Short mmCIF file of C-alpha atoms and ligand atoms in Angstrom, two decimals:
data_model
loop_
_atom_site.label_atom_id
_atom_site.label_comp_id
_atom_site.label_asym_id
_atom_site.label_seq_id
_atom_site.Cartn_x
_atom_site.Cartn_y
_atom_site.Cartn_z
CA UNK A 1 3.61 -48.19 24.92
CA UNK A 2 3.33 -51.94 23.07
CA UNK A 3 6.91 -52.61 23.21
CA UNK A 4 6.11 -55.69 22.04
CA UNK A 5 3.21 -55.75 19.51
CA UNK A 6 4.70 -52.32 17.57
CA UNK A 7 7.53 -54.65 16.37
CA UNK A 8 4.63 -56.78 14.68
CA UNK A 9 3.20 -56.89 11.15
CA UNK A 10 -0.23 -55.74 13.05
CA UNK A 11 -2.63 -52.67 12.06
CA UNK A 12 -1.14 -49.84 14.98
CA UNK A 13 -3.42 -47.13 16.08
CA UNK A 14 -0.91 -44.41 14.35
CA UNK A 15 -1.89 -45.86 10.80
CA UNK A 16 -5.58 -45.83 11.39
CA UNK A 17 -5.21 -42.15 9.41
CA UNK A 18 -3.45 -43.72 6.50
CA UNK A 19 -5.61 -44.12 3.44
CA UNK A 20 -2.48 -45.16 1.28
CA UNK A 21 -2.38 -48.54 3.44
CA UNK A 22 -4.45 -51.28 1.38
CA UNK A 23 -6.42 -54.19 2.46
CA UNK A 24 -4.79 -57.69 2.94
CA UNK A 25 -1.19 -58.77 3.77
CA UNK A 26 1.01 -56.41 5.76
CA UNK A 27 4.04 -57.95 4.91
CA UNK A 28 5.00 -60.68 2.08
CA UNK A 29 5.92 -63.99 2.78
CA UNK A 30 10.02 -64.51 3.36
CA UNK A 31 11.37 -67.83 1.67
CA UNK A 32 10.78 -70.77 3.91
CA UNK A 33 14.99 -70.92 3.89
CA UNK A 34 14.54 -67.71 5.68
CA UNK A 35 12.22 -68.69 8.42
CA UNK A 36 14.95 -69.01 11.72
CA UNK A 37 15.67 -72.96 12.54
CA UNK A 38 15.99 -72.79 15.83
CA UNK A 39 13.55 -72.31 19.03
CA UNK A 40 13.58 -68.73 20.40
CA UNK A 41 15.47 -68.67 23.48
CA UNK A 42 13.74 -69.38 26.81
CA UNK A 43 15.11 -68.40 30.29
CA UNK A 44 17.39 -70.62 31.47
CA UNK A 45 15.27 -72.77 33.71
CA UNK A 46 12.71 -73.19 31.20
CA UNK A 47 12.47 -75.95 27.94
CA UNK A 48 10.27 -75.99 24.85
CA UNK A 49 7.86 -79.27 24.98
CA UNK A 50 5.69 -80.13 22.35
CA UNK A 51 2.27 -81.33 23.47
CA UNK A 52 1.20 -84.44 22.54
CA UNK A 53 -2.94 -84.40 23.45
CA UNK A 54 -3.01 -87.98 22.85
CA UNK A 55 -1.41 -88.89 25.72
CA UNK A 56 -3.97 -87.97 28.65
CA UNK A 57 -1.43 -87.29 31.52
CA UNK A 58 0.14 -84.29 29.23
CA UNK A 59 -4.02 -83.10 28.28
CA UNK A 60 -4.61 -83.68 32.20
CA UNK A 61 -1.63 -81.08 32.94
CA UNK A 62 -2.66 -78.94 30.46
CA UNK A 63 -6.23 -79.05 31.40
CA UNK A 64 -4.90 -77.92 34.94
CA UNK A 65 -2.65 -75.31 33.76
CA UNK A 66 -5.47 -73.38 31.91
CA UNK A 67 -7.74 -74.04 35.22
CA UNK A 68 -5.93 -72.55 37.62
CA UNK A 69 -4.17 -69.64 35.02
CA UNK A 70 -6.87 -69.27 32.21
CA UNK A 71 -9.00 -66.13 31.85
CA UNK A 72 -10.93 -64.40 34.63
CA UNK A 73 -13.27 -61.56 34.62
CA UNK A 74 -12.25 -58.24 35.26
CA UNK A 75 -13.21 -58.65 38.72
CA UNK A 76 -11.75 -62.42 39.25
CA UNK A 77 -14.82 -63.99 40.27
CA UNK A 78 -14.50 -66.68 37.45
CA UNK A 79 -12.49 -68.46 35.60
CA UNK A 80 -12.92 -70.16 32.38
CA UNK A 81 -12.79 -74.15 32.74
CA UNK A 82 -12.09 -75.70 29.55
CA UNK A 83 -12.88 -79.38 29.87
CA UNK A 84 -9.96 -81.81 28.55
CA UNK A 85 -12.56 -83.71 26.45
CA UNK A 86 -12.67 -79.78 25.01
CA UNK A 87 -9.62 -78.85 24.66
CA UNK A 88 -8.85 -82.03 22.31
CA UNK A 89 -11.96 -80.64 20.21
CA UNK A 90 -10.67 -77.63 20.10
CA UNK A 91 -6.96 -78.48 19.29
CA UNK A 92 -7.25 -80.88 16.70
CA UNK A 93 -9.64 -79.98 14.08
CA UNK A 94 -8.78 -81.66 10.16
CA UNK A 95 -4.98 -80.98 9.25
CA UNK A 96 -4.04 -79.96 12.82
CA UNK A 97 -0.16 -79.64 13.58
CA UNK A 98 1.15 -80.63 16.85
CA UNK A 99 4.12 -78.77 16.46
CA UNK A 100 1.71 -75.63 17.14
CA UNK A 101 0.31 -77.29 20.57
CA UNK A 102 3.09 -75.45 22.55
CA UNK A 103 4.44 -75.94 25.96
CA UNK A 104 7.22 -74.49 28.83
CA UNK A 105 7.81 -76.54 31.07
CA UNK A 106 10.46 -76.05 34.20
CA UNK A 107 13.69 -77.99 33.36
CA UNK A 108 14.04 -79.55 36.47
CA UNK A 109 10.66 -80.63 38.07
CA UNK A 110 9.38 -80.90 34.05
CA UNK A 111 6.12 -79.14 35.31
CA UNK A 112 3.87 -77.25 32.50
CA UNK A 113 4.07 -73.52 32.89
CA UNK A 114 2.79 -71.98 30.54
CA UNK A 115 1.10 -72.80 26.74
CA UNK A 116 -0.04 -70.97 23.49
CA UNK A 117 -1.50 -72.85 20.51
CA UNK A 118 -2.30 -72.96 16.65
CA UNK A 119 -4.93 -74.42 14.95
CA UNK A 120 -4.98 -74.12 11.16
CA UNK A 121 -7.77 -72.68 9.31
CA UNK A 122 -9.26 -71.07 6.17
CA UNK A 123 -10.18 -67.77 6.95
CA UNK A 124 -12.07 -65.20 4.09
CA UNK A 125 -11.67 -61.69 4.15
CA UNK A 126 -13.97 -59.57 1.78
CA UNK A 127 -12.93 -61.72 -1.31
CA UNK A 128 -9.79 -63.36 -0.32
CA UNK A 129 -9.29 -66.85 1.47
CA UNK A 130 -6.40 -66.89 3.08
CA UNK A 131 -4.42 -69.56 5.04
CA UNK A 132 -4.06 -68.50 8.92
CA UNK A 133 -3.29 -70.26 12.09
CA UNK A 134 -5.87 -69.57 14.61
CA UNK A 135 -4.45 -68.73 18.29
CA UNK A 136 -5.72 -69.47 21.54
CA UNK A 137 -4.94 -70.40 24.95
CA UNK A 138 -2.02 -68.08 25.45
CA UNK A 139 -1.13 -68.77 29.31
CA UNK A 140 1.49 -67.99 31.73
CA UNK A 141 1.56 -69.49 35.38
CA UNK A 142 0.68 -66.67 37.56
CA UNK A 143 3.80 -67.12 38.89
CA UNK A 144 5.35 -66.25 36.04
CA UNK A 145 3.45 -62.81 35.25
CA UNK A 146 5.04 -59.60 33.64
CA UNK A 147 7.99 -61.51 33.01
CA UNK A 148 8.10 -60.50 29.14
CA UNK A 149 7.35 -64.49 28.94
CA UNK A 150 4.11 -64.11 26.64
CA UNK A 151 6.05 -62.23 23.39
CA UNK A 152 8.56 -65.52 23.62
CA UNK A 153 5.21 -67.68 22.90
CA UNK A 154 3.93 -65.48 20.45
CA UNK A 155 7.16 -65.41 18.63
CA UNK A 156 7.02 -69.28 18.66
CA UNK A 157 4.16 -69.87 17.43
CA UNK A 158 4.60 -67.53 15.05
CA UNK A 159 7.91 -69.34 13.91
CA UNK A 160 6.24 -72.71 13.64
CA UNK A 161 3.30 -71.16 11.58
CA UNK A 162 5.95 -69.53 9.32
CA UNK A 163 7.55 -73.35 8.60
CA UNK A 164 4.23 -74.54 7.26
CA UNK A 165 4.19 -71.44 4.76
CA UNK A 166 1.22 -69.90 6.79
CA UNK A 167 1.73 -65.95 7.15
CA UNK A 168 -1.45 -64.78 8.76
CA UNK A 169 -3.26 -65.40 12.44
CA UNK A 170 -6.77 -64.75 13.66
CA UNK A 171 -7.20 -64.23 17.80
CA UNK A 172 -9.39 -62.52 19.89
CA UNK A 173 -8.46 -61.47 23.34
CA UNK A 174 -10.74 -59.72 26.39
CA UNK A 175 -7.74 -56.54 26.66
CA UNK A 176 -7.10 -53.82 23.74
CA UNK A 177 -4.32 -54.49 21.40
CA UNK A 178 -3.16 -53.15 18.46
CA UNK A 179 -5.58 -53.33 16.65
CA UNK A 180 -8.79 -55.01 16.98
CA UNK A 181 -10.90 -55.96 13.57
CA UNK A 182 -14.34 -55.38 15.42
CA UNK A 183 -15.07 -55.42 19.11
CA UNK A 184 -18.04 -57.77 20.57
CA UNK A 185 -19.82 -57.40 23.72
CA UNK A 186 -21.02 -60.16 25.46
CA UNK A 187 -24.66 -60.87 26.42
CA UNK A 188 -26.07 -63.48 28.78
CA UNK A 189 -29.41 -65.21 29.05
CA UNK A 190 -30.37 -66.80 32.49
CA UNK A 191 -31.33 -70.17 32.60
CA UNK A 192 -30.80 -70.60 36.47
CA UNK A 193 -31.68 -67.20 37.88
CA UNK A 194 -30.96 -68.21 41.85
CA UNK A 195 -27.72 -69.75 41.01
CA UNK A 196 -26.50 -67.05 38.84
CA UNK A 197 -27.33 -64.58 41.88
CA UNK A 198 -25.99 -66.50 44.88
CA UNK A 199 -22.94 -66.75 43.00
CA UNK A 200 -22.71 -63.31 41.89
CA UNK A 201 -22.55 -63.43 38.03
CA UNK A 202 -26.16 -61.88 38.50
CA UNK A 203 -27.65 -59.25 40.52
CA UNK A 204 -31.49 -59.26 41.81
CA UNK A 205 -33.01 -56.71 39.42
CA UNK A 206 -34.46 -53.29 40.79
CA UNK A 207 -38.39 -53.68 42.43
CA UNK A 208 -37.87 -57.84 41.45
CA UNK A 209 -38.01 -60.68 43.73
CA UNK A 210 -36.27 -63.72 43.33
CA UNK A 211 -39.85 -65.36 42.36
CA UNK A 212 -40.12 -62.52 40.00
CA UNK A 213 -36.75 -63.34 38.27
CA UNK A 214 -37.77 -67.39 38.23
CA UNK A 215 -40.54 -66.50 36.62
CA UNK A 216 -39.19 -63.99 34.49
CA UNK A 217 -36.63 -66.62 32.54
CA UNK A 218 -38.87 -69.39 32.73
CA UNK A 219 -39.50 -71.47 29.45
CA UNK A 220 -41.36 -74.08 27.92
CA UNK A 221 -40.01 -78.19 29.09
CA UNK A 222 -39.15 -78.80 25.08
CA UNK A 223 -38.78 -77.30 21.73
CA UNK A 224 -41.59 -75.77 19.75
CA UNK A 225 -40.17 -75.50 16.41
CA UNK A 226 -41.64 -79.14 14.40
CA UNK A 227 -38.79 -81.18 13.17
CA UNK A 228 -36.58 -79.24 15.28
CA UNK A 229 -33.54 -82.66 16.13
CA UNK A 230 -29.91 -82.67 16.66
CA UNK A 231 -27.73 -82.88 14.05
CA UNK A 232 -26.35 -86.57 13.59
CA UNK A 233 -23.68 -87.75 10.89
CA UNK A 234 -25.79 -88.04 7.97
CA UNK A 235 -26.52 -84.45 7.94
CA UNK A 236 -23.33 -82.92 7.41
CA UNK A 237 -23.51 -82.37 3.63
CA UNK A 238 -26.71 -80.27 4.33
CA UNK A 239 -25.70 -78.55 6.89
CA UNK A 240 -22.31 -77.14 5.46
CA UNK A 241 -24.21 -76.09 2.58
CA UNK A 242 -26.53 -74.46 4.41
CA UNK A 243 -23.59 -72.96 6.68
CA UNK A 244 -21.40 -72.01 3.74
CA UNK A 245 -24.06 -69.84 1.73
CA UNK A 246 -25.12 -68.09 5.16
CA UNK A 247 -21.48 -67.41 5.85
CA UNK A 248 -21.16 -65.60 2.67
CA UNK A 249 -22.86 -62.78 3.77
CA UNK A 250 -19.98 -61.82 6.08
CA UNK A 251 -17.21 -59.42 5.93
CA UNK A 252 -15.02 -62.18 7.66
CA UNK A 253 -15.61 -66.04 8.07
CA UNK A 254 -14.49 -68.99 7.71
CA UNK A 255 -14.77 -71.04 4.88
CA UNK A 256 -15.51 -74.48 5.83
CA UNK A 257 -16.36 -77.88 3.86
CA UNK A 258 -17.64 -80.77 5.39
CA UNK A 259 -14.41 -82.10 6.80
CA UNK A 260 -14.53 -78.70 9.18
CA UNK A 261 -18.52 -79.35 9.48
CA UNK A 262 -17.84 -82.40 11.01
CA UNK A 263 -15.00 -81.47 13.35
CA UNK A 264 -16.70 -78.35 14.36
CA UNK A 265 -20.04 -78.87 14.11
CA UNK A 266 -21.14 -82.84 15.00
CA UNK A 267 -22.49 -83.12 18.51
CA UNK A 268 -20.11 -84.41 21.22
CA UNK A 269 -21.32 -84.30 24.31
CA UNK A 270 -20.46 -81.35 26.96
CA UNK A 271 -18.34 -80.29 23.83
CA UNK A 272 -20.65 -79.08 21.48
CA UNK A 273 -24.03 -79.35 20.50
CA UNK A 274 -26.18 -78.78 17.37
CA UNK A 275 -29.70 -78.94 16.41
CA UNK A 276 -31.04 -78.76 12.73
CA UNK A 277 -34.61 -77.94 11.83
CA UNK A 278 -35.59 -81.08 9.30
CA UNK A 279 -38.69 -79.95 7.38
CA UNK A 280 -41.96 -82.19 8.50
CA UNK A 281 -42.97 -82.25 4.57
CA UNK A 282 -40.12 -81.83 2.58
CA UNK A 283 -37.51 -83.50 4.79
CA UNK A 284 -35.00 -80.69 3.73
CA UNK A 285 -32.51 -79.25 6.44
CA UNK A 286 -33.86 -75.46 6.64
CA UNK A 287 -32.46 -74.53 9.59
CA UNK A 288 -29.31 -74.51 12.40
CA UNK A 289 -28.37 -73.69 15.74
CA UNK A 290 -25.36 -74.88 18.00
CA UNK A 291 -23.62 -74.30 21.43
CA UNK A 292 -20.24 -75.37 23.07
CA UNK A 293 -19.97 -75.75 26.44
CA UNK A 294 -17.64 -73.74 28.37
CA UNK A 295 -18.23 -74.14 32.64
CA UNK A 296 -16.38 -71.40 34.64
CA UNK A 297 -14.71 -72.31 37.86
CA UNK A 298 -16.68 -70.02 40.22
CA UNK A 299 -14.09 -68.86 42.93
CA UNK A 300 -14.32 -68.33 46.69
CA UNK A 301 -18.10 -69.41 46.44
CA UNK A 302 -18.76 -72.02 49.77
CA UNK A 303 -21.86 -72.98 47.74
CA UNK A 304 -20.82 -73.83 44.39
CA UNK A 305 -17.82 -75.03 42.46
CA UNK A 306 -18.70 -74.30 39.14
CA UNK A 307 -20.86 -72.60 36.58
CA UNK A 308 -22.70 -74.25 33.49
CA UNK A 309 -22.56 -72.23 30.36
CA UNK A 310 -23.75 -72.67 26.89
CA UNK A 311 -22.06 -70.29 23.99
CA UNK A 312 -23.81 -69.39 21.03
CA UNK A 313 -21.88 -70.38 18.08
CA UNK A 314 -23.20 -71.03 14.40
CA UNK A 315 -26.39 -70.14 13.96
CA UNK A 316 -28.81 -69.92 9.70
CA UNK A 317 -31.97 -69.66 10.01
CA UNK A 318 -33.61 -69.57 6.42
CA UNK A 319 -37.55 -70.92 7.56
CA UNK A 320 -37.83 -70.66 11.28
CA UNK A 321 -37.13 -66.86 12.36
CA UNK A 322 -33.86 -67.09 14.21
CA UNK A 323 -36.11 -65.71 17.20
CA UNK A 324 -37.75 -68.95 17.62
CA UNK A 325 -34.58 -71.08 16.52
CA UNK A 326 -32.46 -69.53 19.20
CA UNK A 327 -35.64 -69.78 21.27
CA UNK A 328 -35.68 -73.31 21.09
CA UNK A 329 -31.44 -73.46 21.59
CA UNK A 330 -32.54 -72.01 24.93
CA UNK A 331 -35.08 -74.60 25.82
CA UNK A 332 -32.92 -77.55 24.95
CA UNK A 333 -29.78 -75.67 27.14
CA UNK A 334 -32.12 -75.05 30.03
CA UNK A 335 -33.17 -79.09 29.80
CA UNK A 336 -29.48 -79.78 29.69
CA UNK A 337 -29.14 -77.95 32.98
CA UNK A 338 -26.90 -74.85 31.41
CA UNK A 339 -26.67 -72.09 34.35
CA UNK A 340 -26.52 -69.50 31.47
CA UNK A 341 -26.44 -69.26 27.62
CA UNK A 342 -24.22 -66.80 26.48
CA UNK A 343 -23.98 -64.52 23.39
CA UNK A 344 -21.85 -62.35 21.22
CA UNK A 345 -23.31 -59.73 19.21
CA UNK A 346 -21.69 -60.98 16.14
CA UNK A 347 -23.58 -62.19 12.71
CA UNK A 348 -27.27 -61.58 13.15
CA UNK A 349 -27.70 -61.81 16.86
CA UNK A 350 -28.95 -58.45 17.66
CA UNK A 351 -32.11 -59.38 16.16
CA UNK A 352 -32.66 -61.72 18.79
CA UNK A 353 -30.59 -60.89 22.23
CA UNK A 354 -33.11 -58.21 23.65
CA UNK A 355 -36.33 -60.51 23.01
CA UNK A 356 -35.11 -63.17 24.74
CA UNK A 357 -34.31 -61.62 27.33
CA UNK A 358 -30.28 -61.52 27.55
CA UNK A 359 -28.86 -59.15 29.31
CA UNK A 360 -25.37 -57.12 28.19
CA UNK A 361 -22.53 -58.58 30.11
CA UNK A 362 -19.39 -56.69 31.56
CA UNK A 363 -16.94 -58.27 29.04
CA UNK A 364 -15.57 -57.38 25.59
CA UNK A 365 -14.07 -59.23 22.95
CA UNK A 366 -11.88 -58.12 20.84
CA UNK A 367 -10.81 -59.92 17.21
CA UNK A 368 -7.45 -59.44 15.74
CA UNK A 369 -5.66 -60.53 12.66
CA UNK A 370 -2.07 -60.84 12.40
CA UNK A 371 -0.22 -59.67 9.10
CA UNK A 372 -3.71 -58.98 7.30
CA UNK A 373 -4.99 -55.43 7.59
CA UNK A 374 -8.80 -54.70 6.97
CA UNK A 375 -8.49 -50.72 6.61
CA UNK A 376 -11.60 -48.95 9.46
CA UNK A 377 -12.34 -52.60 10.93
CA UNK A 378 -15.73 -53.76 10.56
CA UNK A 379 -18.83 -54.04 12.35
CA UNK A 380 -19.20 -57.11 15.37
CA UNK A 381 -22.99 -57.58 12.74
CA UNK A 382 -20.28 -58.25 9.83
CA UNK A 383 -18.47 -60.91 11.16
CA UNK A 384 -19.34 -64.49 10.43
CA UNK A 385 -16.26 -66.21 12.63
CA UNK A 386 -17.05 -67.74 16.19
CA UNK A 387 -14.12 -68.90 18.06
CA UNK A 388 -14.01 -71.60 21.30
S1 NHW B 1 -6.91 -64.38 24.90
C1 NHW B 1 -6.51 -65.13 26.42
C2 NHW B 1 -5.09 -64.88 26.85
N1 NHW B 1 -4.81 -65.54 28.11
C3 NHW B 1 -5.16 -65.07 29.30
O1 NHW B 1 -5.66 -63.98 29.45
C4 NHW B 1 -4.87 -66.00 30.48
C5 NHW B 1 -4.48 -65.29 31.73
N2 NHW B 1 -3.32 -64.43 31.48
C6 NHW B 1 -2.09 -64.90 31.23
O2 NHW B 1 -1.83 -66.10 31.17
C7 NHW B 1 -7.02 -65.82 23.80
C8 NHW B 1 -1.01 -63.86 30.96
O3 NHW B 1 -1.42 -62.63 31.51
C9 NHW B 1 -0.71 -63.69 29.45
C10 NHW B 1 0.29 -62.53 29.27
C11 NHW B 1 -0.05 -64.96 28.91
C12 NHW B 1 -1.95 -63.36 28.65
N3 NHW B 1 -2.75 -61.59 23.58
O4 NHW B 1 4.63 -62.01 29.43
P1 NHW B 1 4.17 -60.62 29.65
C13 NHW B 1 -5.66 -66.13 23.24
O5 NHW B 1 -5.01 -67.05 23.72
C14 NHW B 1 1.03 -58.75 25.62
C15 NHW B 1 -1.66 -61.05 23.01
O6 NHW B 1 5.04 -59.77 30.49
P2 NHW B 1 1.93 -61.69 31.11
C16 NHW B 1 -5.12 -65.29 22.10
C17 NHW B 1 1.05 -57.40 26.28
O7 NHW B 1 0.31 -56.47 25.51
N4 NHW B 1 -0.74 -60.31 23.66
O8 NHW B 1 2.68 -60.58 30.22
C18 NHW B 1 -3.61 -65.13 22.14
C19 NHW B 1 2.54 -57.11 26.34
O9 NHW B 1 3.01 -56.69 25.05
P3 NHW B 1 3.25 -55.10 24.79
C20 NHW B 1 -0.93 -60.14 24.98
O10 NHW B 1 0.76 -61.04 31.72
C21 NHW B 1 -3.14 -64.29 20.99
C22 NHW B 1 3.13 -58.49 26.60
O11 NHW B 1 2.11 -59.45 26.19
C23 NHW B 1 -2.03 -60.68 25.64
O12 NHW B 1 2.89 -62.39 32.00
C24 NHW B 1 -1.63 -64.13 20.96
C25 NHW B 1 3.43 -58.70 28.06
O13 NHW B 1 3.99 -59.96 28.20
C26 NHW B 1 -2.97 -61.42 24.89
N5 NHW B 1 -4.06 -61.97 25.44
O14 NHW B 1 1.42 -62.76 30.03
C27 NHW B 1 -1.16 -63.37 19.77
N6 NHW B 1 -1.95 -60.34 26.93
O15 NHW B 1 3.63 -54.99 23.35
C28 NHW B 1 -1.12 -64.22 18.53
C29 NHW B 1 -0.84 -59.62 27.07
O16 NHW B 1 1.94 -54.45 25.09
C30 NHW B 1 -0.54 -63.46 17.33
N7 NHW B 1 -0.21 -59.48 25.89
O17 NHW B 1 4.33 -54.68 25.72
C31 NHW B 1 -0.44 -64.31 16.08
C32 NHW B 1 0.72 -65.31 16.15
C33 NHW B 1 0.75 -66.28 14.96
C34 NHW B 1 1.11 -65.56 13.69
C35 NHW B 1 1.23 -66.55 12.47
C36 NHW B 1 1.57 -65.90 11.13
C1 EN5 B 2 -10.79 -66.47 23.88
N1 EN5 B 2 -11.66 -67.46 23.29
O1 EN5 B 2 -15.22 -61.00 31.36
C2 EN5 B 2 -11.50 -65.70 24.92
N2 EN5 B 2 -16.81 -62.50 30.99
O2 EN5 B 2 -19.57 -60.42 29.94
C3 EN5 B 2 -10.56 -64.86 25.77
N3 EN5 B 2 -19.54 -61.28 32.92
O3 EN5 B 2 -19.06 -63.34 32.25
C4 EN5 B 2 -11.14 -63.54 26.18
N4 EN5 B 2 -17.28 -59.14 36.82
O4 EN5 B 2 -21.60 -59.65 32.93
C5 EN5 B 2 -12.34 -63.61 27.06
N5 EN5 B 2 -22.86 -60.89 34.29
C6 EN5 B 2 -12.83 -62.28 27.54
C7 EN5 B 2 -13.95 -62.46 28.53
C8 EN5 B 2 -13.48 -62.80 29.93
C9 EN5 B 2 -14.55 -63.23 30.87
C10 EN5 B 2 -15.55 -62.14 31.10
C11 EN5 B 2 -17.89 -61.57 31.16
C12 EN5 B 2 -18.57 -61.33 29.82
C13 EN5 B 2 -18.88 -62.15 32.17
C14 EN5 B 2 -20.61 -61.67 33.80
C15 EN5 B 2 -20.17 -61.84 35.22
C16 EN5 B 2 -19.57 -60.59 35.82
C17 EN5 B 2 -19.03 -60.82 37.17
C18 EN5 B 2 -18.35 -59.58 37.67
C19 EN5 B 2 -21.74 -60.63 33.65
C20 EN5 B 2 -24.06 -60.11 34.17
C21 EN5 B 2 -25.13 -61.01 33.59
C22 EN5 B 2 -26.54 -60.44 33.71
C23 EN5 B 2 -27.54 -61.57 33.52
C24 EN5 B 2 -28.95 -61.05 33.63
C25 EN5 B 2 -29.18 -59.92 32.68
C26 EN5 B 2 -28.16 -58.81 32.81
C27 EN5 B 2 -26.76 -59.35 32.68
#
């Protein structure tokens, strides 16, 4: 049935019955001698081409691969946009390789055709930190669909992981594989009700007018929380502390110091965003919230082109109820002209998605790990890692 993935070092759905299979590695490391030299083959028309994202006429192709090839929903009404500005965030954090931003291009008119990617990270399971690549942006022209092109990228990256002595992966994907670590649902909060309808991501709710619905998401024209600021530079020490004993909690999370914080967590506009709660009296960071902006090309609309959307993604709260922190994420979103904020139920964000008002989307999320089994999975509530 996975022709492909049952030839990987991945949890399969026949040993989900077998209690002799510990936690942790699936398979040990091979000597670094061992790891094969050479590129896997391509089809004939096709080269390997490492990406360079320095060099904005390679990030501009890229960036118009993934918009015209990237993810839809399931019923291809949108399609994630991932600005280039993005895409550099998200491919270079500290310690990046470029050998794992990975291209095809066509031989002859040297036109990109399809990518996958690596970004190193430190990943903790239960007790263990472990080395992994992160993986995202697997695409294949749709041209180029169902040609068994996709296990040729994933055997790449793979490769090019194995050279720098990294033997695990983390990925999450919208479609089952084998097998997923905890699956997420997505929620959505409205920001701009009438947009969100005309285009179709929203309905009009049973017995509610539109001026119902306005009225319905409307919220306040600034934060309420005092001392509630984005984060700047000089905060960064405080705020991976604070971030690092929250994350504890979790089954899985990163472990991050303040060489990640930075990277993942400093403010760059339409990138990401994060706001701190700085105590009136005390001065002390207490609190955290932050976004990253991901618009979705909204397709065969003759109104609009686009849609706005905000992503929750690291939130502690540890004086202001995350209630009234997220609260106030919303407020500053809404004044940022967001179409949407959108939500995972991972971490502790149950206890605020139904009281302010989001609504369960269509879409799943599955997370994976590759070569790292974590025996009965966990809950979406026990995982502390947010991916872009
Ligand atoms: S998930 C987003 C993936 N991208 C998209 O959905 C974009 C639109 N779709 C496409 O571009 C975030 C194509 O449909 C893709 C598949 C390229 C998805 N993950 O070439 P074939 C990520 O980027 C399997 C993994 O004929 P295609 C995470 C499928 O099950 N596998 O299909 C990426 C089948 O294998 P099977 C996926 O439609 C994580 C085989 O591909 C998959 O032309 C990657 C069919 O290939 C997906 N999203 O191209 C894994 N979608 O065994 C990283 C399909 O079932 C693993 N497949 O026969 C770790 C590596 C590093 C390890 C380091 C130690
Ligand atoms: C790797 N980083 O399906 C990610 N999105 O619910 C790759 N639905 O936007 C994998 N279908 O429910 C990504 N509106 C997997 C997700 C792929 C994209 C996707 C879903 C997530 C989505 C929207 C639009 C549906 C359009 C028709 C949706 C309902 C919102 C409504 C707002 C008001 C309150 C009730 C809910």
């Amino acid at each position: 049935r996975h022709k492909f993935w049952e030839t990987q070092p991945v949890g399969q759905f026949r040993d989900a019955a077998d209690s002799s299979l510990a936690d942790g590695a699936i398979e040990p490391p091979t000597p670094l001698s061992e790891v094969r030299a050479d590129p896997y083959p391509l089809p004939a028309a096709f080269e390997w081409f490492t990406c360079d994202l320095d060099d904005d006429a390679l990030l501009a192709d890229l960036y118009a691969l993934l918009a015209h090839n990237y993810v839809e929903d399931d019923e291809n009404m949108f399609r994630f946009n991932y600005s280039p500005a993005f895409l550099r965030w998200a491919l270079r954090p500290p310690s990046f390789f470029r050998a794992w931003h990975i291209g095809v291009r066509a031989k002859e008119s040297k036109k990109l055709v399809a990518f996958i990617s690596g970004v190193p990270a430190r990943i903790r399971a239960r007790d263990d930190i472990v080395r992994m690549a992160e993986i995202n942006f697997l695409c294949v022209h749709k041209k180029l669909r169902s040609k068994r092109l996709a296990p040729v990228l994933i055997r790449e990256v793979t490769r090019r992981v194995h050279q720098e002595n990294i033997w695990q992966a983390a990925y999450t994907a919208g479609v089952v594989l084998p097998t997923p670590i905890t699956t997420c649902r997505y929620w959505h909060r409205s920001l701009n009700p009438k947009k969100l309808i005309d285009v179709g991501f929203s309905r009009l709710g049973p017995r509610m007018t539109m001026s119902r619905t306005v009225r319905l998401y409307k919220l306040p024209d600034a934060p309420l929380t005092p001392g509630f600021r984005q984060m700047e530079l000089r905060d960064v020490a405080a705020v991976t502390r604070l971030l690092r004993s929250y994350l504890a909690k979790f089954v899985v999370a990163p472990d991050f110091d303040e060489m990640d914080v930075e990277h993942w967590l400093l403010p760059q506009e339409d990138v990401v965003d994060s706001y701190l709660v700085e105590s009136p009296e005390t001065h002390e960071v207490t609190d955290f919230c932050s976004f990253y902006t991901l618009p979705s090309s909204v397709l065969n609309n003759a109104n609009y082109a686009t849609l706005k959307a905000a992503y929750s993604y690291y939130n502690v709260s540890t004086k202001t109820p995350l209630q009234q922190l997220m609260n106030d994420a919303l407020i500053v979103a809404k004044q940022k002209n967001y179409d949407v904020f959108n939500a995972l139920d991972v971490m502790e964000n149950e206890s605020f998605l139904k009281e302010l008002k989001f609504g369960v989307g269509d879409g799943q999320l599955h997370y994976y790990l590759y070569n790292y089994r974590i025996r009965n999975g966990i809950k979406p509530s026990e995982l502390g890692l947010a991916v872009v």
